[in-house]
Amino acid sequence: ASTINELAQSSSASEPYLMEFASRLGGVGASAGMTQAQLLGIASVMDQNKVNVEKGATAMQNILNALFADTAKMAKGAGLDVQQFTALLKKDANEAMLTFLEALNSKGGMDGIAPVLKELGMSGAGVTQTLTTLAARTDQLRSTQEQAAAAFAAGNSVVKEAAVANDTAAAKLEKAQNRLNDLRVQLGGAVLPVVVSCMDVMTKAGTVLQLLVQHIARN
């Protein structure tokens, strides 16, 4: 919650996008050894750059699956050393993905990346948009993931946000109204026995007065 709040408050990324992306990619990301903070960092960059959440999440699933299933092919396609990339993928899947993206970016823009993706059999519209977007923004992606990791470790962003919301004029008015309601209930509880006793006395007095009037009328 703190990570989502931190990323949403510091950029144009939205909380619903971040939550949906994380839920869609959670299983594959966990299998690959990626953290929630890393996945949310990817989601933030994608949302800021207008990549549809469904297409983006599906594309990332396909990319991660391809990196593990066809490691040698993916490494060669991006121009990376196969052995080094394989070792890095086993050690740190997120860093391997970033390295793959940086290698793609070195090919140039869409003109350079599109032929590589076609050769790798990953030329779908969603995959192409996702990879070209992330490849062109690896610095932003690294910094956003670092920010997400720090927010996840601290775990207090959502508490600070609640404190700010709790200190607004509307919140103060609501708290004052709640205190007044509590006081009304407490006061009612204290006064009720007195009121009941007074009503009992008035009822008995009325009964005595009625008998007295009747006696006078008869005599």
PDB file of N, CA, C and O in Angstrom, residues 22-99:
ATOM      1  N   ALA A  22       0.072  -5.323 -10.900  1.00  0.00           N
ATOM      2  CA  ALA A  22       0.723  -6.202  -9.931  1.00  0.00           C
ATOM      3  C   ALA A  22      -0.047  -7.510  -9.757  1.00  0.00           C
ATOM      4  O   ALA A  22       0.544  -8.585  -9.628  1.00  0.00           O
ATOM      5  N   SER A  23      -1.378  -7.420  -9.773  1.00  0.00           N
ATOM      6  CA  SER A  23      -2.184  -8.637  -9.618  1.00  0.00           C
ATOM      7  C   SER A  23      -2.080  -9.525 -10.851  1.00  0.00           C
ATOM      8  O   SER A  23      -2.067 -10.752 -10.743  1.00  0.00           O
ATOM      9  N   ARG A  24      -2.003  -8.911 -12.032  1.00  0.00           N
ATOM     10  CA  ARG A  24      -1.901  -9.684 -13.276  1.00  0.00           C
ATOM     11  C   ARG A  24      -0.530 -10.361 -13.401  1.00  0.00           C
ATOM     12  O   ARG A  24      -0.417 -11.455 -13.953  1.00  0.00           O
ATOM     13  N   LEU A  25       0.502  -9.691 -12.908  1.00  0.00           N
ATOM     14  CA  LEU A  25       1.864 -10.183 -13.122  1.00  0.00           C
ATOM     15  C   LEU A  25       2.457 -10.830 -11.877  1.00  0.00           C
ATOM     16  O   LEU A  25       3.604 -11.274 -11.906  1.00  0.00           O
ATOM     17  N   GLY A  26       1.684 -10.857 -10.782  1.00  0.00           N
ATOM     18  CA  GLY A  26       2.225 -11.338  -9.519  1.00  0.00           C
ATOM     19  C   GLY A  26       2.786 -12.744  -9.578  1.00  0.00           C
ATOM     20  O   GLY A  26       3.892 -13.002  -9.095  1.00  0.00           O
ATOM     21  N   GLY A  27       2.039 -13.683 -10.180  1.00  0.00           N
ATOM     22  CA  GLY A  27       2.481 -15.069 -10.210  1.00  0.00           C
ATOM     23  C   GLY A  27       3.738 -15.271 -11.027  1.00  0.00           C
ATOM     24  O   GLY A  27       4.706 -15.900 -10.572  1.00  0.00           O
ATOM     25  N   VAL A  28       3.753 -14.714 -12.245  1.00  0.00           N
ATOM     26  CA  VAL A  28       4.924 -14.846 -13.120  1.00  0.00           C
ATOM     27  C   VAL A  28       6.125 -14.135 -12.515  1.00  0.00           C
ATOM     28  O   VAL A  28       7.249 -14.642 -12.535  1.00  0.00           O
ATOM     29  N   GLY A  29       5.880 -12.942 -11.951  1.00  0.00           N
ATOM     30  CA  GLY A  29       6.973 -12.184 -11.338  1.00  0.00           C
ATOM     31  C   GLY A  29       7.606 -12.924 -10.177  1.00  0.00           C
ATOM     32  O   GLY A  29       8.829 -12.972 -10.040  1.00  0.00           O
ATOM     33  N   ALA A  30       6.757 -13.537  -9.349  1.00  0.00           N
ATOM     34  CA  ALA A  30       7.267 -14.292  -8.202  1.00  0.00           C
ATOM     35  C   ALA A  30       8.070 -15.497  -8.670  1.00  0.00           C
ATOM     36  O   ALA A  30       9.119 -15.818  -8.098  1.00  0.00           O
ATOM     37  N   SER A  31       7.598 -16.173  -9.709  1.00  0.00           N
ATOM     38  CA  SER A  31       8.320 -17.330 -10.244  1.00  0.00           C
ATOM     39  C   SER A  31       9.677 -16.923 -10.799  1.00  0.00           C
ATOM     40  O   SER A  31      10.648 -17.682 -10.716  1.00  0.00           O
ATOM     41  N   ALA A  32       9.739 -15.717 -11.359  1.00  0.00           N
ATOM     42  CA  ALA A  32      10.995 -15.223 -11.916  1.00  0.00           C
ATOM     43  C   ALA A  32      11.930 -14.677 -10.840  1.00  0.00           C
ATOM     44  O   ALA A  32      13.093 -14.387 -11.121  1.00  0.00           O
ATOM     45  N   GLY A  33      11.425 -14.526  -9.622  1.00  0.00           N
ATOM     46  CA  GLY A  33      12.244 -13.996  -8.533  1.00  0.00           C
ATOM     47  C   GLY A  33      12.237 -12.488  -8.444  1.00  0.00           C
ATOM     48  O   GLY A  33      13.126 -11.894  -7.824  1.00  0.00           O
ATOM     49  N   MET A  34      11.224 -11.860  -9.047  1.00  0.00           N
ATOM     50  CA  MET A  34      11.120 -10.398  -8.991  1.00  0.00           C
ATOM     51  C   MET A  34      10.254  -9.989  -7.810  1.00  0.00           C
ATOM     52  O   MET A  34       9.306 -10.689  -7.441  1.00  0.00           O
ATOM     53  N   THR A  35      10.577  -8.843  -7.219  1.00  0.00           N
ATOM     54  CA  THR A  35       9.842  -8.365  -6.052  1.00  0.00           C
ATOM     55  C   THR A  35       8.627  -7.555  -6.472  1.00  0.00           C
ATOM     56  O   THR A  35       8.522  -7.087  -7.611  1.00  0.00           O
ATOM     57  N   GLN A  36       7.713  -7.360  -5.527  1.00  0.00           N
ATOM     58  CA  GLN A  36       6.543  -6.519  -5.783  1.00  0.00           C
ATOM     59  C   GLN A  36       6.975  -5.092  -6.114  1.00  0.00           C
ATOM     60  O   GLN A  36       6.380  -4.439  -6.972  1.00  0.00           O
ATOM     61  N   ALA A  37       7.992  -4.592  -5.439  1.00  0.00           N
ATOM     62  CA  ALA A  37       8.467  -3.233  -5.700  1.00  0.00           C
ATOM     63  C   ALA A  37       8.979  -3.100  -7.129  1.00  0.00           C
ATOM     64  O   ALA A  37       8.743  -2.083  -7.799  1.00  0.00           O
ATOM     65  N   GLN A  38       9.699  -4.105  -7.609  1.00  0.00           N
ATOM     66  CA  GLN A  38      10.212  -4.066  -8.980  1.00  0.00           C
ATOM     67  C   GLN A  38       9.069  -4.081  -9.990  1.00  0.00           C
ATOM     68  O   GLN A  38       9.087  -3.333 -10.973  1.00  0.00           O
ATOM     69  N   LEU A  39       8.061  -4.916  -9.742  1.00  0.00           N
ATOM     70  CA  LEU A  39       6.911  -4.977 -10.639  1.00  0.00           C
ATOM     71  C   LEU A  39       6.132  -3.669 -10.641  1.00  0.00           C
ATOM     72  O   LEU A  39       5.698  -3.184 -11.692  1.00  0.00           O
ATOM     73  N   LEU A  40       5.972  -3.074  -9.465  1.00  0.00           N
ATOM     74  CA  LEU A  40       5.252  -1.805  -9.376  1.00  0.00           C
ATOM     75  C   LEU A  40       6.038  -0.674 -10.041  1.00  0.00           C
ATOM     76  O   LEU A  40       5.451   0.250 -10.597  1.00  0.00           O
ATOM     77  N   GLY A  41       7.370  -0.752  -9.997  1.00  0.00           N
ATOM     78  CA  GLY A  41       8.192   0.231 -10.701  1.00  0.00           C
ATOM     79  C   GLY A  41       7.973   0.147 -12.198  1.00  0.00           C
ATOM     80  O   GLY A  41       7.851   1.174 -12.884  1.00  0.00           O
ATOM     81  N   ILE A  42       7.907  -1.070 -12.725  1.00  0.00           N
ATOM     82  CA  ILE A  42       7.624  -1.265 -14.152  1.00  0.00           C
ATOM     83  C   ILE A  42       6.241  -0.714 -14.485  1.00  0.00           C
ATOM     84  O   ILE A  42       6.053  -0.004 -15.483  1.00  0.00           O
ATOM     85  N   ALA A  43       5.266  -1.021 -13.633  1.00  0.00           N
ATOM     86  CA  ALA A  43       3.896  -0.567 -13.862  1.00  0.00           C
ATOM     87  C   ALA A  43       3.816   0.953 -13.888  1.00  0.00           C
ATOM     88  O   ALA A  43       3.120   1.542 -14.731  1.00  0.00           O
ATOM     89  N   SER A  44       4.527   1.608 -12.987  1.00  0.00           N
ATOM     90  CA  SER A  44       4.497   3.059 -12.921  1.00  0.00           C
ATOM     91  C   SER A  44       5.019   3.688 -14.213  1.00  0.00           C
ATOM     92  O   SER A  44       4.408   4.602 -14.771  1.00  0.00           O
ATOM     93  N   VAL A  45       6.147   3.190 -14.703  1.00  0.00           N
ATOM     94  CA  VAL A  45       6.724   3.728 -15.941  1.00  0.00           C
ATOM     95  C   VAL A  45       5.781   3.481 -17.117  1.00  0.00           C
ATOM     96  O   VAL A  45       5.590   4.353 -17.976  1.00  0.00           O
ATOM     97  N   MET A  46       5.156   2.318 -17.156  1.00  0.00           N
ATOM     98  CA  MET A  46       4.257   2.001 -18.253  1.00  0.00           C
ATOM     99  C   MET A  46       3.014   2.883 -18.226  1.00  0.00           C
ATOM    100  O   MET A  46       2.555   3.372 -19.262  1.00  0.00           O
ATOM    101  N   ASP A  47       2.461   3.103 -17.045  1.00  0.00           N
ATOM    102  CA  ASP A  47       1.267   3.950 -16.947  1.00  0.00           C
ATOM    103  C   ASP A  47       1.598   5.403 -17.295  1.00  0.00           C
ATOM    104  O   ASP A  47       0.809   6.087 -17.954  1.00  0.00           O
ATOM    105  N   GLN A  48       2.751   5.868 -16.853  1.00  0.00           N
ATOM    106  CA  GLN A  48       3.161   7.235 -17.180  1.00  0.00           C
ATOM    107  C   GLN A  48       3.324   7.435 -18.692  1.00  0.00           C
ATOM    108  O   GLN A  48       3.184   8.546 -19.196  1.00  0.00           O
ATOM    109  N   ASN A  49       3.619   6.352 -19.401  1.00  0.00           N
ATOM    110  CA  ASN A  49       3.842   6.437 -20.845  1.00  0.00           C
ATOM    111  C   ASN A  49       2.698   5.832 -21.651  1.00  0.00           C
ATOM    112  O   ASN A  49       2.869   5.464 -22.812  1.00  0.00           O
ATOM    113  N   LYS A  50       1.525   5.743 -21.000  1.00  0.00           N
ATOM    114  CA  LYS A  50       0.269   5.413 -21.676  1.00  0.00           C
ATOM    115  C   LYS A  50       0.249   4.029 -22.322  1.00  0.00           C
ATOM    116  O   LYS A  50      -0.333   3.836 -23.386  1.00  0.00           O
ATOM    117  N   VAL A  51       0.860   3.049 -21.669  1.00  0.00           N
ATOM    118  CA  VAL A  51       0.762   1.669 -22.135  1.00  0.00           C
ATOM    119  C   VAL A  51      -0.442   1.035 -21.449  1.00  0.00           C
ATOM    120  O   VAL A  51      -0.530   1.036 -20.221  1.00  0.00           O
ATOM    121  N   ASN A  52      -1.376   0.512 -22.225  1.00  0.00           N
ATOM    122  CA  ASN A  52      -2.572  -0.113 -21.669  1.00  0.00           C
ATOM    123  C   ASN A  52      -2.196  -1.213 -20.675  1.00  0.00           C
ATOM    124  O   ASN A  52      -1.306  -2.020 -20.947  1.00  0.00           O
ATOM    125  N   VAL A  53      -2.877  -1.252 -19.539  1.00  0.00           N
ATOM    126  CA  VAL A  53      -2.487  -2.170 -18.470  1.00  0.00           C
ATOM    127  C   VAL A  53      -2.648  -3.631 -18.890  1.00  0.00           C
ATOM    128  O   VAL A  53      -1.797  -4.477 -18.569  1.00  0.00           O
ATOM    129  N   GLU A  54      -3.714  -3.954 -19.604  1.00  0.00           N
ATOM    130  CA  GLU A  54      -3.923  -5.340 -20.016  1.00  0.00           C
ATOM    131  C   GLU A  54      -2.862  -5.773 -21.024  1.00  0.00           C
ATOM    132  O   GLU A  54      -2.249  -6.846 -20.885  1.00  0.00           O
ATOM    133  N   LYS A  55      -2.618  -4.924 -22.031  1.00  0.00           N
ATOM    134  CA  LYS A  55      -1.603  -5.237 -23.029  1.00  0.00           C
ATOM    135  C   LYS A  55      -0.214  -5.283 -22.401  1.00  0.00           C
ATOM    136  O   LYS A  55       0.597  -6.169 -22.703  1.00  0.00           O
ATOM    137  N   GLY A  56       0.064  -4.309 -21.528  1.00  0.00           N
ATOM    138  CA  GLY A  56       1.380  -4.233 -20.907  1.00  0.00           C
ATOM    139  C   GLY A  56       1.680  -5.427 -20.018  1.00  0.00           C
ATOM    140  O   GLY A  56       2.772  -5.999 -20.067  1.00  0.00           O
ATOM    141  N   ALA A  57       0.702  -5.824 -19.200  1.00  0.00           N
ATOM    142  CA  ALA A  57       0.906  -6.953 -18.303  1.00  0.00           C
ATOM    143  C   ALA A  57       1.071  -8.253 -19.092  1.00  0.00           C
ATOM    144  O   ALA A  57       1.936  -9.084 -18.778  1.00  0.00           O
ATOM    145  N   THR A  58       0.239  -8.423 -20.128  1.00  0.00           N
ATOM    146  CA  THR A  58       0.350  -9.626 -20.966  1.00  0.00           C
ATOM    147  C   THR A  58       1.699  -9.668 -21.671  1.00  0.00           C
ATOM    148  O   THR A  58       2.349 -10.724 -21.756  1.00  0.00           O
ATOM    149  N   ALA A  59       2.125  -8.501 -22.170  1.00  0.00           N
ATOM    150  CA  ALA A  59       3.416  -8.430 -22.853  1.00  0.00           C
ATOM    151  C   ALA A  59       4.558  -8.773 -21.908  1.00  0.00           C
ATOM    152  O   ALA A  59       5.483  -9.519 -22.267  1.00  0.00           O
ATOM    153  N   MET A  60       4.503  -8.260 -20.682  1.00  0.00           N
ATOM    154  CA  MET A  60       5.572  -8.544 -19.721  1.00  0.00           C
ATOM    155  C   MET A  60       5.605 -10.023 -19.354  1.00  0.00           C
ATOM    156  O   MET A  60       6.683 -10.602 -19.155  1.00  0.00           O
ATOM    157  N   GLN A  61       4.442 -10.639 -19.250  1.00  0.00           N
ATOM    158  CA  GLN A  61       4.397 -12.086 -18.992  1.00  0.00           C
ATOM    159  C   GLN A  61       5.095 -12.843 -20.112  1.00  0.00           C
ATOM    160  O   GLN A  61       5.905 -13.751 -19.862  1.00  0.00           O
ATOM    161  N   ASN A  62       4.795 -12.458 -21.357  1.00  0.00           N
ATOM    162  CA  ASN A  62       5.409 -13.123 -22.509  1.00  0.00           C
ATOM    163  C   ASN A  62       6.919 -12.890 -22.551  1.00  0.00           C
ATOM    164  O   ASN A  62       7.691 -13.802 -22.880  1.00  0.00           O
ATOM    165  N   ILE A  63       7.337 -11.671 -22.214  1.00  0.00           N
ATOM    166  CA  ILE A  63       8.764 -11.342 -22.238  1.00  0.00           C
ATOM    167  C   ILE A  63       9.527 -12.154 -21.190  1.00  0.00           C
ATOM    168  O   ILE A  63      10.582 -12.734 -21.475  1.00  0.00           O
ATOM    169  N   LEU A  64       8.999 -12.198 -19.972  1.00  0.00           N
ATOM    170  CA  LEU A  64       9.665 -12.954 -18.914  1.00  0.00           C
ATOM    171  C   LEU A  64       9.701 -14.445 -19.234  1.00  0.00           C
ATOM    172  O   LEU A  64      10.714 -15.113 -19.002  1.00  0.00           O
ATOM    173  N   ASN A  65       8.594 -14.951 -19.755  1.00  0.00           N
ATOM    174  CA  ASN A  65       8.578 -16.364 -20.141  1.00  0.00           C
ATOM    175  C   ASN A  65       9.623 -16.647 -21.216  1.00  0.00           C
ATOM    176  O   ASN A  65      10.334 -17.661 -21.167  1.00  0.00           O
ATOM    177  N   ALA A  66       9.733 -15.749 -22.194  1.00  0.00           N
ATOM    178  CA  ALA A  66      10.694 -15.940 -23.284  1.00  0.00           C
ATOM    179  C   ALA A  66      12.130 -15.862 -22.775  1.00  0.00           C
ATOM    180  O   ALA A  66      12.999 -16.620 -23.231  1.00  0.00           O
ATOM    181  N   LEU A  67      12.391 -14.964 -21.833  1.00  0.00           N
ATOM    182  CA  LEU A  67      13.749 -14.828 -21.298  1.00  0.00           C
ATOM    183  C   LEU A  67      14.206 -16.119 -20.625  1.00  0.00           C
ATOM    184  O   LEU A  67      15.384 -16.493 -20.714  1.00  0.00           O
ATOM    185  N   PHE A  68      13.282 -16.800 -19.950  1.00  0.00           N
ATOM    186  CA  PHE A  68      13.651 -18.043 -19.263  1.00  0.00           C
ATOM    187  C   PHE A  68      13.566 -19.259 -20.180  1.00  0.00           C
ATOM    188  O   PHE A  68      14.370 -20.187 -20.054  1.00  0.00           O
ATOM    189  N   ALA A  69      12.590 -19.251 -21.095  1.00  0.00           N
ATOM    190  CA  ALA A  69      12.400 -20.418 -21.960  1.00  0.00           C
ATOM    191  C   ALA A  69      13.386 -20.447 -23.128  1.00  0.00           C
ATOM    192  O   ALA A  69      13.851 -21.517 -23.531  1.00  0.00           O
ATOM    193  N   ASP A  70      13.705 -19.287 -23.691  1.00  0.00           N
ATOM    194  CA  ASP A  70      14.607 -19.187 -24.854  1.00  0.00           C
ATOM    195  C   ASP A  70      15.733 -18.196 -24.551  1.00  0.00           C
ATOM    196  O   ASP A  70      15.927 -17.218 -25.278  1.00  0.00           O
ATOM    197  N   THR A  71      16.446 -18.458 -23.476  1.00  0.00           N
ATOM    198  CA  THR A  71      17.470 -17.513 -23.016  1.00  0.00           C
ATOM    199  C   THR A  71      18.519 -17.240 -24.078  1.00  0.00           C
ATOM    200  O   THR A  71      18.859 -16.076 -24.342  1.00  0.00           O
ATOM    201  N   ALA A  72      19.042 -18.279 -24.672  1.00  0.00           N
ATOM    202  CA  ALA A  72      20.105 -18.109 -25.674  1.00  0.00           C
ATOM    203  C   ALA A  72      19.605 -17.303 -26.866  1.00  0.00           C
ATOM    204  O   ALA A  72      20.298 -16.388 -27.363  1.00  0.00           O
ATOM    205  N   LYS A  73      18.412 -17.619 -27.333  1.00  0.00           N
ATOM    206  CA  LYS A  73      17.841 -16.915 -28.487  1.00  0.00           C
ATOM    207  C   LYS A  73      17.624 -15.440 -28.178  1.00  0.00           C
ATOM    208  O   LYS A  73      17.938 -14.568 -29.002  1.00  0.00           O
ATOM    209  N   MET A  74      17.090 -15.145 -26.990  1.00  0.00           N
ATOM    210  CA  MET A  74      16.828 -13.758 -26.594  1.00  0.00           C
ATOM    211  C   MET A  74      18.137 -12.990 -26.448  1.00  0.00           C
ATOM    212  O   MET A  74      18.236 -11.824 -26.853  1.00  0.00           O
ATOM    213  N   ALA A  75      19.145 -13.625 -25.850  1.00  0.00           N
ATOM    214  CA  ALA A  75      20.435 -12.966 -25.661  1.00  0.00           C
ATOM    215  C   ALA A  75      21.096 -12.660 -27.006  1.00  0.00           C
ATOM    216  O   ALA A  75      21.591 -11.546 -27.238  1.00  0.00           O
ATOM    217  N   LYS A  76      21.104 -13.633 -27.906  1.00  0.00           N
ATOM    218  CA  LYS A  76      21.701 -13.418 -29.220  1.00  0.00           C
ATOM    219  C   LYS A  76      20.964 -12.333 -29.997  1.00  0.00           C
ATOM    220  O   LYS A  76      21.581 -11.497 -30.656  1.00  0.00           O
ATOM    221  N   GLY A  77      19.644 -12.348 -29.913  1.00  0.00           N
ATOM    222  CA  GLY A  77      18.853 -11.345 -30.624  1.00  0.00           C
ATOM    223  C   GLY A  77      19.169  -9.929 -30.172  1.00  0.00           C
ATOM    224  O   GLY A  77      19.166  -8.991 -30.965  1.00  0.00           O
ATOM    225  N   ALA A  78      19.448  -9.775 -28.871  1.00  0.00           N
ATOM    226  CA  ALA A  78      19.761  -8.441 -28.337  1.00  0.00           C
ATOM    227  C   ALA A  78      21.248  -8.119 -28.435  1.00  0.00           C
ATOM    228  O   ALA A  78      21.669  -7.015 -28.085  1.00  0.00           O
ATOM    229  N   GLY A  79      22.043  -9.101 -28.885  1.00  0.00           N
ATOM    230  CA  GLY A  79      23.484  -8.878 -29.017  1.00  0.00           C
ATOM    231  C   GLY A  79      24.241  -9.040 -27.719  1.00  0.00           C
ATOM    232  O   GLY A  79      25.287  -8.423 -27.514  1.00  0.00           O
ATOM    233  N   LEU A  80      23.758  -9.887 -26.832  1.00  0.00           N
ATOM    234  CA  LEU A  80      24.398 -10.096 -25.535  1.00  0.00           C
ATOM    235  C   LEU A  80      25.143 -11.424 -25.521  1.00  0.00           C
ATOM    236  O   LEU A  80      24.803 -12.352 -26.272  1.00  0.00           O
ATOM    237  N   ASP A  81      26.136 -11.526 -24.633  1.00  0.00           N
ATOM    238  CA  ASP A  81      26.861 -12.775 -24.447  1.00  0.00           C
ATOM    239  C   ASP A  81      25.930 -13.788 -23.770  1.00  0.00           C
ATOM    240  O   ASP A  81      25.382 -13.503 -22.696  1.00  0.00           O
ATOM    241  N   VAL A  82      25.748 -14.923 -24.380  1.00  0.00           N
ATOM    242  CA  VAL A  82      24.766 -15.902 -23.905  1.00  0.00           C
ATOM    243  C   VAL A  82      25.098 -16.412 -22.503  1.00  0.00           C
ATOM    244  O   VAL A  82      24.229 -16.462 -21.628  1.00  0.00           O
ATOM    245  N   GLN A  83      26.351 -16.785 -22.273  1.00  0.00           N
ATOM    246  CA  GLN A  83      26.724 -17.346 -20.970  1.00  0.00           C
ATOM    247  C   GLN A  83      26.570 -16.304 -19.857  1.00  0.00           C
ATOM    248  O   GLN A  83      26.040 -16.603 -18.785  1.00  0.00           O
ATOM    249  N   GLN A  84      27.054 -15.106 -20.120  1.00  0.00           N
ATOM    250  CA  GLN A  84      26.953 -14.046 -19.109  1.00  0.00           C
ATOM    251  C   GLN A  84      25.489 -13.704 -18.820  1.00  0.00           C
ATOM    252  O   GLN A  84      25.091 -13.511 -17.667  1.00  0.00           O
ATOM    253  N   PHE A  85      24.702 -13.634 -19.894  1.00  0.00           N
ATOM    254  CA  PHE A  85      23.291 -13.285 -19.706  1.00  0.00           C
ATOM    255  C   PHE A  85      22.549 -14.393 -18.964  1.00  0.00           C
ATOM    256  O   PHE A  85      21.711 -14.124 -18.096  1.00  0.00           O
ATOM    257  N   THR A  86      22.861 -15.649 -19.272  1.00  0.00           N
ATOM    258  CA  THR A  86      22.225 -16.775 -18.593  1.00  0.00           C
ATOM    259  C   THR A  86      22.543 -16.768 -17.098  1.00  0.00           C
ATOM    260  O   THR A  86      21.659 -16.985 -16.256  1.00  0.00           O
ATOM    261  N   ALA A  87      23.798 -16.503 -16.777  1.00  0.00           N
ATOM    262  CA  ALA A  87      24.202 -16.444 -15.371  1.00  0.00           C
ATOM    263  C   ALA A  87      23.505 -15.293 -14.652  1.00  0.00           C
ATOM    264  O   ALA A  87      23.063 -15.437 -13.502  1.00  0.00           O
ATOM    265  N   LEU A  88      23.409 -14.138 -15.332  1.00  0.00           N
ATOM    266  CA  LEU A  88      22.744 -12.978 -14.729  1.00  0.00           C
ATOM    267  C   LEU A  88      21.260 -13.256 -14.522  1.00  0.00           C
ATOM    268  O   LEU A  88      20.698 -12.883 -13.484  1.00  0.00           O
ATOM    269  N   LEU A  89      20.635 -13.923 -15.470  1.00  0.00           N
ATOM    270  CA  LEU A  89      19.207 -14.224 -15.361  1.00  0.00           C
ATOM    271  C   LEU A  89      18.919 -15.117 -14.158  1.00  0.00           C
ATOM    272  O   LEU A  89      17.924 -14.933 -13.453  1.00  0.00           O
ATOM    273  N   LYS A  90      19.792 -16.074 -13.912  1.00  0.00           N
ATOM    274  CA  LYS A  90      19.614 -16.966 -12.766  1.00  0.00           C
ATOM    275  C   LYS A  90      19.840 -16.228 -11.448  1.00  0.00           C
ATOM    276  O   LYS A  90      19.209 -16.536 -10.433  1.00  0.00           O
ATOM    277  N   LYS A  91      20.750 -15.255 -11.482  1.00  0.00           N
ATOM    278  CA  LYS A  91      21.090 -14.520 -10.271  1.00  0.00           C
ATOM    279  C   LYS A  91      20.097 -13.401  -9.964  1.00  0.00           C
ATOM    280  O   LYS A  91      19.687 -13.218  -8.810  1.00  0.00           O
ATOM    281  N   ASP A  92      19.724 -12.647 -10.989  1.00  0.00           N
ATOM    282  CA  ASP A  92      18.872 -11.470 -10.789  1.00  0.00           C
ATOM    283  C   ASP A  92      18.037 -11.243 -12.051  1.00  0.00           C
ATOM    284  O   ASP A  92      18.495 -10.632 -13.018  1.00  0.00           O
ATOM    285  N   ALA A  93      16.808 -11.728 -12.034  1.00  0.00           N
ATOM    286  CA  ALA A  93      15.950 -11.638 -13.224  1.00  0.00           C
ATOM    287  C   ALA A  93      15.645 -10.189 -13.593  1.00  0.00           C
ATOM    288  O   ALA A  93      15.573  -9.854 -14.778  1.00  0.00           O
ATOM    289  N   ASN A  94      15.481  -9.345 -12.602  1.00  0.00           N
ATOM    290  CA  ASN A  94      15.165  -7.951 -12.891  1.00  0.00           C
ATOM    291  C   ASN A  94      16.334  -7.255 -13.581  1.00  0.00           C
ATOM    292  O   ASN A  94      16.150  -6.525 -14.567  1.00  0.00           O
ATOM    293  N   GLU A  95      17.544  -7.479 -13.091  1.00  0.00           N
ATOM    294  CA  GLU A  95      18.718  -6.870 -13.707  1.00  0.00           C
ATOM    295  C   GLU A  95      18.930  -7.438 -15.114  1.00  0.00           C
ATOM    296  O   GLU A  95      19.330  -6.700 -16.036  1.00  0.00           O
ATOM    297  N   ALA A  96      18.654  -8.712 -15.287  1.00  0.00           N
ATOM    298  CA  ALA A  96      18.765  -9.320 -16.621  1.00  0.00           C
ATOM    299  C   ALA A  96      17.769  -8.682 -17.581  1.00  0.00           C
ATOM    300  O   ALA A  96      18.100  -8.396 -18.744  1.00  0.00           O
ATOM    301  N   MET A  97      16.554  -8.434 -17.111  1.00  0.00           N
ATOM    302  CA  MET A  97      15.550  -7.784 -17.953  1.00  0.00           C
ATOM    303  C   MET A  97      15.991  -6.377 -18.330  1.00  0.00           C
ATOM    304  O   MET A  97      15.871  -5.955 -19.484  1.00  0.00           O
ATOM    305  N   LEU A  98      16.537  -5.637 -17.358  1.00  0.00           N
ATOM    306  CA  LEU A  98      17.015  -4.279 -17.634  1.00  0.00           C
ATOM    307  C   LEU A  98      18.174  -4.303 -18.623  1.00  0.00           C
ATOM    308  O   LEU A  98      18.266  -3.452 -19.516  1.00  0.00           O
ATOM    309  N   THR A  99      19.058  -5.265 -18.467  1.00  0.00           N
ATOM    310  CA  THR A  99      20.189  -5.407 -19.395  1.00  0.00           C
ATOM    311  C   THR A  99      19.687  -5.709 -20.804  1.00  0.00           C
ATOM    312  O   THR A  99      20.197  -5.169 -21.796  1.00  0.00           O
TER     313      THR A  99
END
